[in-house]
Amino acid sequence: MIKKLIFAMSFFMVIAVSGQKMNDKDAVTAAAEKLRLAMISGEKPALESLILPELTYGHSGGNIDDATEFVEKLVSKKSDFVTIDITNQNINIVGNTAILRHHFYATTADAGKTPGDVTLDILLVWVKIKNDWKLLARQAVKSEKKK
């Protein structure tokens, strides 16, 4: 009888943990979508609500921004995303950390310049703080074509 009870409890724990992983993946997907929209809108409160103060934001050209620089460039339109399309997204959760990779295709109008196109592969590192997922790190590399 005790073996059956232990087996049943173990089974339910596995189900609960599996369900939590899926809920976390959904939550990270939602946070990444909010970030995409905030990067297009350049709305300061939206951007700040999604990132940690310790953010390190790596550009494909090698520049690295901290949290303040990241937000300021988008709010001032120094970095201006007109559109952002995300494809091939993959999320792997380890504890309270989510590693998200995706392909990023955007139209830009940085500092009012003629629109340009950007094609990148992105790595995002999200950390779960209480019940919210916050961006800790981002690194972009240039990609040859839209996937």
mmCIF file of N, CA and C in Angstrom:
data_model
loop_
_atom_site.group_PDB
_atom_site.id
_atom_site.type_symbol
_atom_site.label_atom_id
_atom_site.label_comp_id
_atom_site.label_asym_id
_atom_site.label_seq_id
_atom_site.Cartn_x
_atom_site.Cartn_y
_atom_site.Cartn_z
ATOM 1 N N MET A 1 0.814 -1.198 0.000
ATOM 2 C CA MET A 1 0.000 0.000 0.000
ATOM 3 C C MET A 1 0.861 1.267 0.000
ATOM 4 N N ILE A 2 1.900 1.277 0.807
ATOM 5 C CA ILE A 2 2.773 2.453 0.894
ATOM 6 C C ILE A 2 3.489 2.650 -0.440
ATOM 7 N N LYS A 3 3.898 1.566 -1.099
ATOM 8 C CA LYS A 3 4.561 1.688 -2.395
ATOM 9 C C LYS A 3 3.623 2.333 -3.414
ATOM 10 N N LYS A 4 2.358 1.937 -3.395
ATOM 11 C CA LYS A 4 1.385 2.524 -4.311
ATOM 12 C C LYS A 4 1.185 4.010 -4.023
ATOM 13 N N LEU A 5 1.138 4.357 -2.752
ATOM 14 C CA LEU A 5 0.973 5.754 -2.364
ATOM 15 C C LEU A 5 2.183 6.583 -2.801
ATOM 16 N N ILE A 6 3.387 6.064 -2.597
ATOM 17 C CA ILE A 6 4.610 6.765 -3.013
ATOM 18 C C ILE A 6 4.638 6.909 -4.525
ATOM 19 N N PHE A 7 4.270 5.846 -5.235
ATOM 20 C CA PHE A 7 4.232 5.908 -6.696
ATOM 21 C C PHE A 7 3.235 6.970 -7.168
ATOM 22 N N ALA A 8 2.053 6.989 -6.567
ATOM 23 C CA ALA A 8 1.027 7.958 -6.966
ATOM 24 C C ALA A 8 1.499 9.384 -6.692
ATOM 25 N N MET A 9 2.106 9.611 -5.542
ATOM 26 C CA MET A 9 2.596 10.954 -5.219
ATOM 27 C C MET A 9 3.700 11.366 -6.187
ATOM 28 N N SER A 10 4.586 10.433 -6.515
ATOM 29 C CA SER A 10 5.663 10.736 -7.466
ATOM 30 C C SER A 10 5.094 11.075 -8.832
ATOM 31 N N PHE A 11 4.107 10.328 -9.249
ATOM 32 C CA PHE A 11 3.465 10.560 -10.536
ATOM 33 C C PHE A 11 2.866 11.967 -10.596
ATOM 34 N N PHE A 12 2.138 12.347 -9.544
ATOM 35 C CA PHE A 12 1.515 13.672 -9.527
ATOM 36 C C PHE A 12 2.552 14.787 -9.463
ATOM 37 N N MET A 13 3.673 14.555 -8.807
ATOM 38 C CA MET A 13 4.730 15.563 -8.761
ATOM 39 C C MET A 13 5.332 15.768 -10.149
ATOM 40 N N VAL A 14 5.533 14.685 -10.885
ATOM 41 C CA VAL A 14 6.063 14.785 -12.245
ATOM 42 C C VAL A 14 5.092 15.560 -13.128
ATOM 43 N N ILE A 15 3.822 15.274 -13.006
ATOM 44 C CA ILE A 15 2.800 15.991 -13.778
ATOM 45 C C ILE A 15 2.810 17.476 -13.419
ATOM 46 N N ALA A 16 2.905 17.790 -12.140
ATOM 47 C CA ALA A 16 2.906 19.193 -11.706
ATOM 48 C C ALA A 16 4.131 19.925 -12.221
ATOM 49 N N VAL A 17 5.296 19.305 -12.165
ATOM 50 C CA VAL A 17 6.534 19.930 -12.646
ATOM 51 C C VAL A 17 6.467 20.124 -14.155
ATOM 52 N N SER A 18 5.965 19.130 -14.873
ATOM 53 C CA SER A 18 5.830 19.252 -16.328
ATOM 54 C C SER A 18 4.881 20.382 -16.691
ATOM 55 N N GLY A 19 3.781 20.486 -15.976
ATOM 56 C CA GLY A 19 2.826 21.557 -16.223
ATOM 57 C C GLY A 19 3.437 22.915 -15.958
ATOM 58 N N GLN A 20 4.261 23.021 -14.917
ATOM 59 C CA GLN A 20 4.921 24.286 -14.601
ATOM 60 C C GLN A 20 5.874 24.681 -15.718
ATOM 61 N N LYS A 21 6.621 23.725 -16.273
ATOM 62 C CA LYS A 21 7.542 24.031 -17.379
ATOM 63 C C LYS A 21 6.765 24.608 -18.558
ATOM 64 N N MET A 22 5.623 24.027 -18.885
ATOM 65 C CA MET A 22 4.834 24.538 -20.003
ATOM 66 C C MET A 22 4.305 25.934 -19.690
ATOM 67 N N ASN A 23 3.850 26.158 -18.448
ATOM 68 C CA ASN A 23 3.370 27.484 -18.081
ATOM 69 C C ASN A 23 4.500 28.495 -18.164
ATOM 70 N N ASP A 24 5.702 28.098 -17.743
ATOM 71 C CA ASP A 24 6.847 28.988 -17.829
ATOM 72 C C ASP A 24 7.195 29.288 -19.285
ATOM 73 N N LYS A 25 7.141 28.290 -20.145
ATOM 74 C CA LYS A 25 7.421 28.536 -21.571
ATOM 75 C C LYS A 25 6.414 29.514 -22.156
ATOM 76 N N ASP A 26 5.158 29.346 -21.795
ATOM 77 C CA ASP A 26 4.128 30.280 -22.264
ATOM 78 C C ASP A 26 4.400 31.685 -21.739
ATOM 79 N N ALA A 27 4.812 31.779 -20.472
ATOM 80 C CA ALA A 27 5.084 33.081 -19.872
ATOM 81 C C ALA A 27 6.301 33.748 -20.520
ATOM 82 N N VAL A 28 7.335 32.977 -20.828
ATOM 83 C CA VAL A 28 8.518 33.528 -21.501
ATOM 84 C C VAL A 28 8.138 33.966 -22.917
ATOM 85 N N THR A 29 7.344 33.173 -23.598
ATOM 86 C CA THR A 29 6.874 33.543 -24.937
ATOM 87 C C THR A 29 6.107 34.867 -24.875
ATOM 88 N N ALA A 30 5.254 35.013 -23.870
ATOM 89 C CA ALA A 30 4.482 36.251 -23.712
ATOM 90 C C ALA A 30 5.404 37.430 -23.402
ATOM 91 N N ALA A 31 6.407 37.220 -22.547
ATOM 92 C CA ALA A 31 7.351 38.297 -22.216
ATOM 93 C C ALA A 31 8.140 38.710 -23.458
ATOM 94 N N ALA A 32 8.561 37.735 -24.249
ATOM 95 C CA ALA A 32 9.309 38.038 -25.468
ATOM 96 C C ALA A 32 8.438 38.820 -26.462
ATOM 97 N N GLU A 33 7.170 38.501 -26.528
ATOM 98 C CA GLU A 33 6.254 39.237 -27.408
ATOM 99 C C GLU A 33 6.066 40.665 -26.900
ATOM 100 N N LYS A 34 5.946 40.829 -25.586
ATOM 101 C CA LYS A 34 5.835 42.184 -25.018
ATOM 102 C C LYS A 34 7.096 42.989 -25.327
ATOM 103 N N LEU A 35 8.258 42.337 -25.257
ATOM 104 C CA LEU A 35 9.505 43.019 -25.576
ATOM 105 C C LEU A 35 9.522 43.440 -27.038
ATOM 106 N N ARG A 36 9.099 42.556 -27.930
ATOM 107 C CA ARG A 36 9.047 42.878 -29.364
ATOM 108 C C ARG A 36 8.186 44.125 -29.597
ATOM 109 N N LEU A 37 7.018 44.145 -28.993
ATOM 110 C CA LEU A 37 6.107 45.286 -29.163
ATOM 111 C C LEU A 37 6.667 46.556 -28.530
ATOM 112 N N ALA A 38 7.298 46.423 -27.370
ATOM 113 C CA ALA A 38 7.885 47.594 -26.698
ATOM 114 C C ALA A 38 9.057 48.152 -27.496
ATOM 115 N N MET A 39 9.819 47.289 -28.155
ATOM 116 C CA MET A 39 10.934 47.760 -28.980
ATOM 117 C C MET A 39 10.416 48.533 -30.192
ATOM 118 N N ILE A 40 9.274 48.160 -30.707
ATOM 119 C CA ILE A 40 8.672 48.888 -31.827
ATOM 120 C C ILE A 40 8.086 50.217 -31.342
ATOM 121 N N SER A 41 7.376 50.187 -30.226
ATOM 122 C CA SER A 41 6.711 51.406 -29.737
ATOM 123 C C SER A 41 7.687 52.395 -29.110
ATOM 124 N N GLY A 42 8.760 51.875 -28.507
ATOM 125 C CA GLY A 42 9.694 52.752 -27.814
ATOM 126 C C GLY A 42 9.129 53.343 -26.538
ATOM 127 N N GLU A 43 8.115 52.701 -25.971
ATOM 128 C CA GLU A 43 7.491 53.198 -24.744
ATOM 129 C C GLU A 43 8.358 52.827 -23.539
ATOM 130 N N LYS A 44 8.858 53.849 -22.866
ATOM 131 C CA LYS A 44 9.794 53.667 -21.759
ATOM 132 C C LYS A 44 9.251 52.764 -20.640
ATOM 133 N N PRO A 45 8.033 53.000 -20.133
ATOM 134 C CA PRO A 45 7.537 52.134 -19.049
ATOM 135 C C PRO A 45 7.440 50.660 -19.467
ATOM 136 N N ALA A 46 7.022 50.419 -20.703
ATOM 137 C CA ALA A 46 6.908 49.047 -21.193
ATOM 138 C C ALA A 46 8.283 48.385 -21.260
ATOM 139 N N LEU A 47 9.253 49.109 -21.785
ATOM 140 C CA LEU A 47 10.616 48.578 -21.877
ATOM 141 C C LEU A 47 11.191 48.294 -20.492
ATOM 142 N N GLU A 48 11.079 49.269 -19.600
ATOM 143 C CA GLU A 48 11.650 49.118 -18.263
ATOM 144 C C GLU A 48 10.994 48.006 -17.461
ATOM 145 N N SER A 49 9.734 47.723 -17.729
ATOM 146 C CA SER A 49 9.031 46.672 -16.982
ATOM 147 C C SER A 49 9.504 45.268 -17.359
ATOM 148 N N LEU A 50 10.202 45.151 -18.476
ATOM 149 C CA LEU A 50 10.598 43.838 -18.985
ATOM 150 C C LEU A 50 12.064 43.491 -18.751
ATOM 151 N N ILE A 51 12.850 44.436 -18.258
ATOM 152 C CA ILE A 51 14.291 44.205 -18.138
ATOM 153 C C ILE A 51 14.768 44.329 -16.701
ATOM 154 N N LEU A 52 15.918 43.729 -16.442
ATOM 155 C CA LEU A 52 16.587 43.881 -15.155
ATOM 156 C C LEU A 52 17.570 45.046 -15.240
ATOM 157 N N PRO A 53 17.845 45.715 -14.132
ATOM 158 C CA PRO A 53 18.832 46.802 -14.142
ATOM 159 C C PRO A 53 20.215 46.338 -14.593
ATOM 160 N N GLU A 54 20.499 45.058 -14.425
ATOM 161 C CA GLU A 54 21.802 44.493 -14.796
ATOM 162 C C GLU A 54 21.876 44.075 -16.262
ATOM 163 N N LEU A 55 20.875 44.417 -17.057
ATOM 164 C CA LEU A 55 20.824 44.005 -18.467
ATOM 165 C C LEU A 55 22.129 44.303 -19.197
ATOM 166 N N THR A 56 22.568 43.338 -19.977
ATOM 167 C CA THR A 56 23.657 43.535 -20.931
ATOM 168 C C THR A 56 23.076 43.172 -22.295
ATOM 169 N N TYR A 57 23.117 44.137 -23.211
ATOM 170 C CA TYR A 57 22.431 44.028 -24.501
ATOM 171 C C TYR A 57 23.467 44.126 -25.608
ATOM 172 N N GLY A 58 23.816 42.998 -26.187
ATOM 173 C CA GLY A 58 24.849 42.944 -27.216
ATOM 174 C C GLY A 58 24.278 43.087 -28.612
ATOM 175 N N HIS A 59 24.825 44.050 -29.350
ATOM 176 C CA HIS A 59 24.437 44.276 -30.739
ATOM 177 C C HIS A 59 25.294 43.423 -31.673
ATOM 178 N N SER A 60 24.790 43.190 -32.867
ATOM 179 C CA SER A 60 25.512 42.366 -33.848
ATOM 180 C C SER A 60 26.813 43.025 -34.303
ATOM 181 N N GLY A 61 26.910 44.326 -34.181
ATOM 182 C CA GLY A 61 28.126 45.041 -34.569
ATOM 183 C C GLY A 61 29.193 45.065 -33.487
ATOM 184 N N GLY A 62 28.893 44.502 -32.322
ATOM 185 C CA GLY A 62 29.869 44.427 -31.248
ATOM 186 C C GLY A 62 29.635 45.389 -30.107
ATOM 187 N N ASN A 63 28.787 46.396 -30.282
ATOM 188 C CA ASN A 63 28.491 47.329 -29.188
ATOM 189 C C ASN A 63 27.670 46.627 -28.116
ATOM 190 N N ILE A 64 27.898 47.029 -26.872
ATOM 191 C CA ILE A 64 27.143 46.474 -25.757
ATOM 192 C C ILE A 64 26.524 47.623 -24.979
ATOM 193 N N ASP A 65 25.214 47.542 -24.772
ATOM 194 C CA ASP A 65 24.487 48.551 -24.006
ATOM 195 C C ASP A 65 24.130 47.995 -22.635
ATOM 196 N N ASP A 66 24.058 48.901 -21.653
ATOM 197 C CA ASP A 66 23.488 48.517 -20.370
ATOM 198 C C ASP A 66 21.993 48.815 -20.428
ATOM 199 N N ALA A 67 21.301 48.628 -19.330
ATOM 200 C CA ALA A 67 19.846 48.802 -19.316
ATOM 201 C C ALA A 67 19.446 50.233 -19.689
ATOM 202 N N THR A 68 20.128 51.203 -19.134
ATOM 203 C CA THR A 68 19.799 52.602 -19.402
ATOM 204 C C THR A 68 20.003 52.945 -20.873
ATOM 205 N N GLU A 69 21.122 52.513 -21.436
ATOM 206 C CA GLU A 69 21.411 52.798 -22.854
ATOM 207 C C GLU A 69 20.407 52.102 -23.766
ATOM 208 N N PHE A 70 20.070 50.871 -23.447
ATOM 209 C CA PHE A 70 19.096 50.121 -24.244
ATOM 210 C C PHE A 70 17.772 50.873 -24.315
ATOM 211 N N VAL A 71 17.263 51.284 -23.166
ATOM 212 C CA VAL A 71 15.977 51.981 -23.124
ATOM 213 C C VAL A 71 16.073 53.335 -23.825
ATOM 214 N N GLU A 72 17.100 54.098 -23.518
ATOM 215 C CA GLU A 72 17.237 55.447 -24.077
ATOM 216 C C GLU A 72 17.317 55.438 -25.601
ATOM 217 N N LYS A 73 18.041 54.482 -26.174
ATOM 218 C CA LYS A 73 18.162 54.422 -27.638
ATOM 219 C C LYS A 73 16.813 54.172 -28.303
ATOM 220 N N LEU A 74 15.983 53.348 -27.676
ATOM 221 C CA LEU A 74 14.672 53.063 -28.257
ATOM 222 C C LEU A 74 13.694 54.209 -28.026
ATOM 223 N N VAL A 75 13.734 54.808 -26.847
ATOM 224 C CA VAL A 75 12.828 55.918 -26.540
ATOM 225 C C VAL A 75 13.147 57.136 -27.415
ATOM 226 N N SER A 76 14.431 57.419 -27.620
ATOM 227 C CA SER A 76 14.846 58.587 -28.410
ATOM 228 C C SER A 76 14.774 58.347 -29.917
ATOM 229 N N LYS A 77 14.517 57.103 -30.308
ATOM 230 C CA LYS A 77 14.452 56.683 -31.717
ATOM 231 C C LYS A 77 15.830 56.666 -32.380
ATOM 232 N N LYS A 78 16.893 56.728 -31.572
ATOM 233 C CA LYS A 78 18.229 56.518 -32.131
ATOM 234 C C LYS A 78 18.271 55.111 -32.739
ATOM 235 N N SER A 79 17.633 54.157 -32.051
ATOM 236 C CA SER A 79 17.340 52.824 -32.600
ATOM 237 C C SER A 79 15.835 52.774 -32.764
ATOM 238 N N ASP A 80 15.384 52.731 -34.000
ATOM 239 C CA ASP A 80 13.947 52.794 -34.277
ATOM 240 C C ASP A 80 13.533 51.596 -35.117
ATOM 241 N N PHE A 81 12.801 50.703 -34.473
ATOM 242 C CA PHE A 81 12.286 49.531 -35.184
ATOM 243 C C PHE A 81 10.875 49.831 -35.675
ATOM 244 N N VAL A 82 10.700 49.807 -36.996
ATOM 245 C CA VAL A 82 9.384 50.026 -37.598
ATOM 246 C C VAL A 82 8.584 48.728 -37.535
ATOM 247 N N THR A 83 9.252 47.626 -37.853
ATOM 248 C CA THR A 83 8.644 46.296 -37.750
ATOM 249 C C THR A 83 9.682 45.335 -37.190
ATOM 250 N N ILE A 84 9.205 44.304 -36.507
ATOM 251 C CA ILE A 84 10.061 43.204 -36.051
ATOM 252 C C ILE A 84 9.267 41.919 -36.256
ATOM 253 N N ASP A 85 9.853 40.998 -36.999
ATOM 254 C CA ASP A 85 9.257 39.674 -37.192
ATOM 255 C C ASP A 85 10.183 38.645 -36.554
ATOM 256 N N ILE A 86 9.593 37.746 -35.785
ATOM 257 C CA ILE A 86 10.335 36.701 -35.082
ATOM 258 C C ILE A 86 9.936 35.345 -35.669
ATOM 259 N N THR A 87 10.924 34.520 -35.974
ATOM 260 C CA THR A 87 10.654 33.152 -36.436
ATOM 261 C C THR A 87 11.617 32.195 -35.752
ATOM 262 N N ASN A 88 11.348 30.922 -35.902
ATOM 263 C CA ASN A 88 12.209 29.842 -35.398
ATOM 264 C C ASN A 88 12.554 30.013 -33.923
ATOM 265 N N GLN A 89 11.571 30.360 -33.131
ATOM 266 C CA GLN A 89 11.819 30.581 -31.703
ATOM 267 C C GLN A 89 11.912 29.258 -30.960
ATOM 268 N N ASN A 90 12.898 29.183 -30.072
ATOM 269 C CA ASN A 90 13.128 27.984 -29.267
ATOM 270 C C ASN A 90 13.412 28.438 -27.844
ATOM 271 N N ILE A 91 12.746 27.833 -26.869
ATOM 272 C CA ILE A 91 12.924 28.199 -25.466
ATOM 273 C C ILE A 91 13.338 26.966 -24.677
ATOM 274 N N ASN A 92 14.395 27.133 -23.870
ATOM 275 C CA ASN A 92 14.840 26.071 -22.984
ATOM 276 C C ASN A 92 14.905 26.650 -21.578
ATOM 277 N N ILE A 93 14.192 26.030 -20.640
ATOM 278 C CA ILE A 93 14.147 26.533 -19.272
ATOM 279 C C ILE A 93 14.972 25.636 -18.367
ATOM 280 N N VAL A 94 15.845 26.281 -17.590
ATOM 281 C CA VAL A 94 16.671 25.591 -16.606
ATOM 282 C C VAL A 94 16.475 26.327 -15.289
ATOM 283 N N GLY A 95 15.745 25.728 -14.372
ATOM 284 C CA GLY A 95 15.466 26.390 -13.104
ATOM 285 C C GLY A 95 14.682 27.666 -13.329
ATOM 286 N N ASN A 96 15.209 28.793 -12.844
ATOM 287 C CA ASN A 96 14.549 30.092 -13.009
ATOM 288 C C ASN A 96 15.153 30.905 -14.142
ATOM 289 N N THR A 97 15.832 30.221 -15.069
ATOM 290 C CA THR A 97 16.468 30.877 -16.209
ATOM 291 C C THR A 97 15.900 30.290 -17.494
ATOM 292 N N ALA A 98 15.587 31.175 -18.428
ATOM 293 C CA ALA A 98 15.105 30.730 -19.734
ATOM 294 C C ALA A 98 16.084 31.218 -20.795
ATOM 295 N N ILE A 99 16.476 30.317 -21.660
ATOM 296 C CA ILE A 99 17.334 30.639 -22.795
ATOM 297 C C ILE A 99 16.443 30.598 -24.032
ATOM 298 N N LEU A 100 16.319 31.728 -24.675
ATOM 299 C CA LEU A 100 15.447 31.845 -25.841
ATOM 300 C C LEU A 100 16.312 32.208 -27.044
ATOM 301 N N ARG A 101 16.138 31.488 -28.121
ATOM 302 C CA ARG A 101 16.819 31.800 -29.386
ATOM 303 C C ARG A 101 15.745 31.992 -30.452
ATOM 304 N N HIS A 102 15.990 32.961 -31.326
ATOM 305 C CA HIS A 102 15.083 33.127 -32.459
ATOM 306 C C HIS A 102 15.778 33.890 -33.589
ATOM 307 N N HIS A 103 15.110 33.857 -34.728
ATOM 308 C CA HIS A 103 15.550 34.640 -35.884
ATOM 309 C C HIS A 103 14.758 35.937 -35.848
ATOM 310 N N PHE A 104 15.444 37.041 -36.121
ATOM 311 C CA PHE A 104 14.899 38.388 -35.962
ATOM 312 C C PHE A 104 15.068 39.120 -37.285
ATOM 313 N N TYR A 105 13.953 39.505 -37.862
ATOM 314 C CA TYR A 105 13.988 40.273 -39.109
ATOM 315 C C TYR A 105 13.247 41.578 -38.843
ATOM 316 N N ALA A 106 13.917 42.715 -39.078
ATOM 317 C CA ALA A 106 13.309 43.996 -38.747
ATOM 318 C C ALA A 106 13.542 45.026 -39.845
ATOM 319 N N THR A 107 12.611 45.963 -39.900
ATOM 320 C CA THR A 107 12.781 47.169 -40.699
ATOM 321 C C THR A 107 13.078 48.284 -39.709
ATOM 322 N N THR A 108 14.121 49.066 -39.998
ATOM 323 C CA THR A 108 14.542 50.127 -39.088
ATOM 324 C C THR A 108 14.477 51.487 -39.773
ATOM 325 N N ALA A 109 14.403 52.517 -38.938
ATOM 326 C CA ALA A 109 14.496 53.902 -39.413
ATOM 327 C C ALA A 109 15.287 54.679 -38.358
ATOM 328 N N ASP A 110 16.455 54.154 -38.006
ATOM 329 C CA ASP A 110 17.272 54.723 -36.934
ATOM 330 C C ASP A 110 17.522 56.207 -37.146
ATOM 331 N N ALA A 111 17.230 56.977 -36.090
ATOM 332 C CA ALA A 111 17.442 58.432 -36.096
ATOM 333 C C ALA A 111 16.842 59.091 -37.338
ATOM 334 N N GLY A 112 15.692 58.586 -37.802
ATOM 335 C CA GLY A 112 15.006 59.185 -38.930
ATOM 336 C C GLY A 112 15.602 58.885 -40.288
ATOM 337 N N LYS A 113 16.571 57.966 -40.357
ATOM 338 C CA LYS A 113 17.200 57.622 -41.635
ATOM 339 C C LYS A 113 16.238 56.839 -42.514
ATOM 340 N N THR A 114 16.612 56.706 -43.775
ATOM 341 C CA THR A 114 15.850 55.892 -44.708
ATOM 342 C C THR A 114 15.728 54.480 -44.145
ATOM 343 N N PRO A 115 14.552 53.873 -44.232
ATOM 344 C CA PRO A 115 14.384 52.530 -43.677
ATOM 345 C C PRO A 115 15.408 51.537 -44.214
ATOM 346 N N GLY A 116 15.849 50.695 -43.313
ATOM 347 C CA GLY A 116 16.785 49.629 -43.651
ATOM 348 C C GLY A 116 16.260 48.310 -43.127
ATOM 349 N N ASP A 117 16.906 47.246 -43.518
ATOM 350 C CA ASP A 117 16.516 45.916 -43.075
ATOM 351 C C ASP A 117 17.637 45.309 -42.240
ATOM 352 N N VAL A 118 17.234 44.591 -41.193
ATOM 353 C CA VAL A 118 18.176 43.912 -40.310
ATOM 354 C C VAL A 118 17.750 42.461 -40.205
ATOM 355 N N THR A 119 18.690 41.552 -40.403
ATOM 356 C CA THR A 119 18.430 40.124 -40.267
ATOM 357 C C THR A 119 19.442 39.555 -39.280
ATOM 358 N N LEU A 120 18.940 39.073 -38.150
ATOM 359 C CA LEU A 120 19.801 38.637 -37.055
ATOM 360 C C LEU A 120 19.340 37.313 -36.467
ATOM 361 N N ASP A 121 20.261 36.658 -35.800
ATOM 362 C CA ASP A 121 19.922 35.551 -34.912
ATOM 363 C C ASP A 121 20.187 36.062 -33.506
ATOM 364 N N ILE A 122 19.246 35.795 -32.601
ATOM 365 C CA ILE A 122 19.259 36.396 -31.275
ATOM 366 C C ILE A 122 19.281 35.314 -30.193
ATOM 367 N N LEU A 123 20.020 35.598 -29.138
ATOM 368 C CA LEU A 123 19.996 34.808 -27.912
ATOM 369 C C LEU A 123 19.535 35.746 -26.802
ATOM 370 N N LEU A 124 18.470 35.379 -26.106
ATOM 371 C CA LEU A 124 17.955 36.138 -24.970
ATOM 372 C C LEU A 124 18.033 35.265 -23.726
ATOM 373 N N VAL A 125 18.435 35.850 -22.612
ATOM 374 C CA VAL A 125 18.450 35.144 -21.333
ATOM 375 C C VAL A 125 17.458 35.858 -20.416
ATOM 376 N N TRP A 126 16.427 35.123 -20.024
ATOM 377 C CA TRP A 126 15.380 35.640 -19.146
ATOM 378 C C TRP A 126 15.534 34.994 -17.766
ATOM 379 N N VAL A 127 15.227 35.757 -16.721
ATOM 380 C CA VAL A 127 15.290 35.255 -15.356
ATOM 381 C C VAL A 127 13.923 35.461 -14.711
ATOM 382 N N LYS A 128 13.473 34.426 -14.012
ATOM 383 C CA LYS A 128 12.180 34.524 -13.328
ATOM 384 C C LYS A 128 12.394 35.172 -11.960
ATOM 385 N N ILE A 129 11.762 36.324 -11.778
ATOM 386 C CA ILE A 129 11.799 37.055 -10.518
ATOM 387 C C ILE A 129 10.369 37.056 -9.980
ATOM 388 N N LYS A 130 10.164 36.360 -8.874
ATOM 389 C CA LYS A 130 8.818 36.115 -8.342
ATOM 390 C C LYS A 130 8.018 35.428 -9.444
ATOM 391 N N ASN A 131 6.994 36.060 -9.993
ATOM 392 C CA ASN A 131 6.213 35.425 -11.063
ATOM 393 C C ASN A 131 6.441 36.055 -12.426
ATOM 394 N N ASP A 132 7.405 36.964 -12.522
ATOM 395 C CA ASP A 132 7.646 37.675 -13.782
ATOM 396 C C ASP A 132 8.972 37.257 -14.402
ATOM 397 N N TRP A 133 9.008 37.224 -15.721
ATOM 398 C CA TRP A 133 10.230 36.943 -16.460
ATOM 399 C C TRP A 133 10.832 38.265 -16.915
ATOM 400 N N LYS A 134 12.091 38.492 -16.561
ATOM 401 C CA LYS A 134 12.799 39.735 -16.874
ATOM 402 C C LYS A 134 14.017 39.422 -17.732
ATOM 403 N N LEU A 135 14.307 40.290 -18.681
ATOM 404 C CA LEU A 135 15.448 40.102 -19.570
ATOM 405 C C LEU A 135 16.741 40.499 -18.857
ATOM 406 N N LEU A 136 17.693 39.576 -18.829
ATOM 407 C CA LEU A 136 18.998 39.806 -18.216
ATOM 408 C C LEU A 136 20.074 40.037 -19.274
ATOM 409 N N ALA A 137 19.973 39.310 -20.406
ATOM 410 C CA ALA A 137 21.020 39.422 -21.420
ATOM 411 C C ALA A 137 20.440 39.161 -22.806
ATOM 412 N N ARG A 138 21.071 39.817 -23.780
ATOM 413 C CA ARG A 138 20.704 39.632 -25.181
ATOM 414 C C ARG A 138 21.969 39.724 -26.010
ATOM 415 N N GLN A 139 22.111 38.821 -26.976
ATOM 416 C CA GLN A 139 23.223 38.899 -27.910
ATOM 417 C C GLN A 139 22.704 38.618 -29.306
ATOM 418 N N ALA A 140 23.087 39.464 -30.240
ATOM 419 C CA ALA A 140 22.693 39.314 -31.638
ATOM 420 C C ALA A 140 23.906 39.004 -32.491
ATOM 421 N N VAL A 141 23.694 38.202 -33.504
ATOM 422 C CA VAL A 141 24.711 37.963 -34.529
ATOM 423 C C VAL A 141 24.041 38.143 -35.875
ATOM 424 N N LYS A 142 24.800 38.628 -36.835
ATOM 425 C CA LYS A 142 24.243 38.836 -38.170
ATOM 426 C C LYS A 142 23.913 37.500 -38.807
ATOM 427 N N SER A 143 22.815 37.499 -39.528
ATOM 428 C CA SER A 143 22.349 36.316 -40.229
ATOM 429 C C SER A 143 22.277 36.657 -41.710
ATOM 430 N N GLU A 144 22.512 35.699 -42.536
ATOM 431 C CA GLU A 144 22.575 35.939 -43.983
ATOM 432 C C GLU A 144 21.229 36.186 -44.647
ATOM 433 N N LYS A 145 20.191 35.496 -44.182
ATOM 434 C CA LYS A 145 18.922 35.628 -44.879
ATOM 435 C C LYS A 145 17.768 35.417 -43.912
ATOM 436 N N LYS A 146 16.597 35.829 -44.336
ATOM 437 C CA LYS A 146 15.381 35.606 -43.549
ATOM 438 C C LYS A 146 15.070 34.125 -43.565
ATOM 439 N N LYS A 147 14.831 33.575 -42.395
ATOM 440 C CA LYS A 147 14.540 32.129 -42.286
ATOM 441 C C LYS A 147 13.068 31.885 -42.149
#
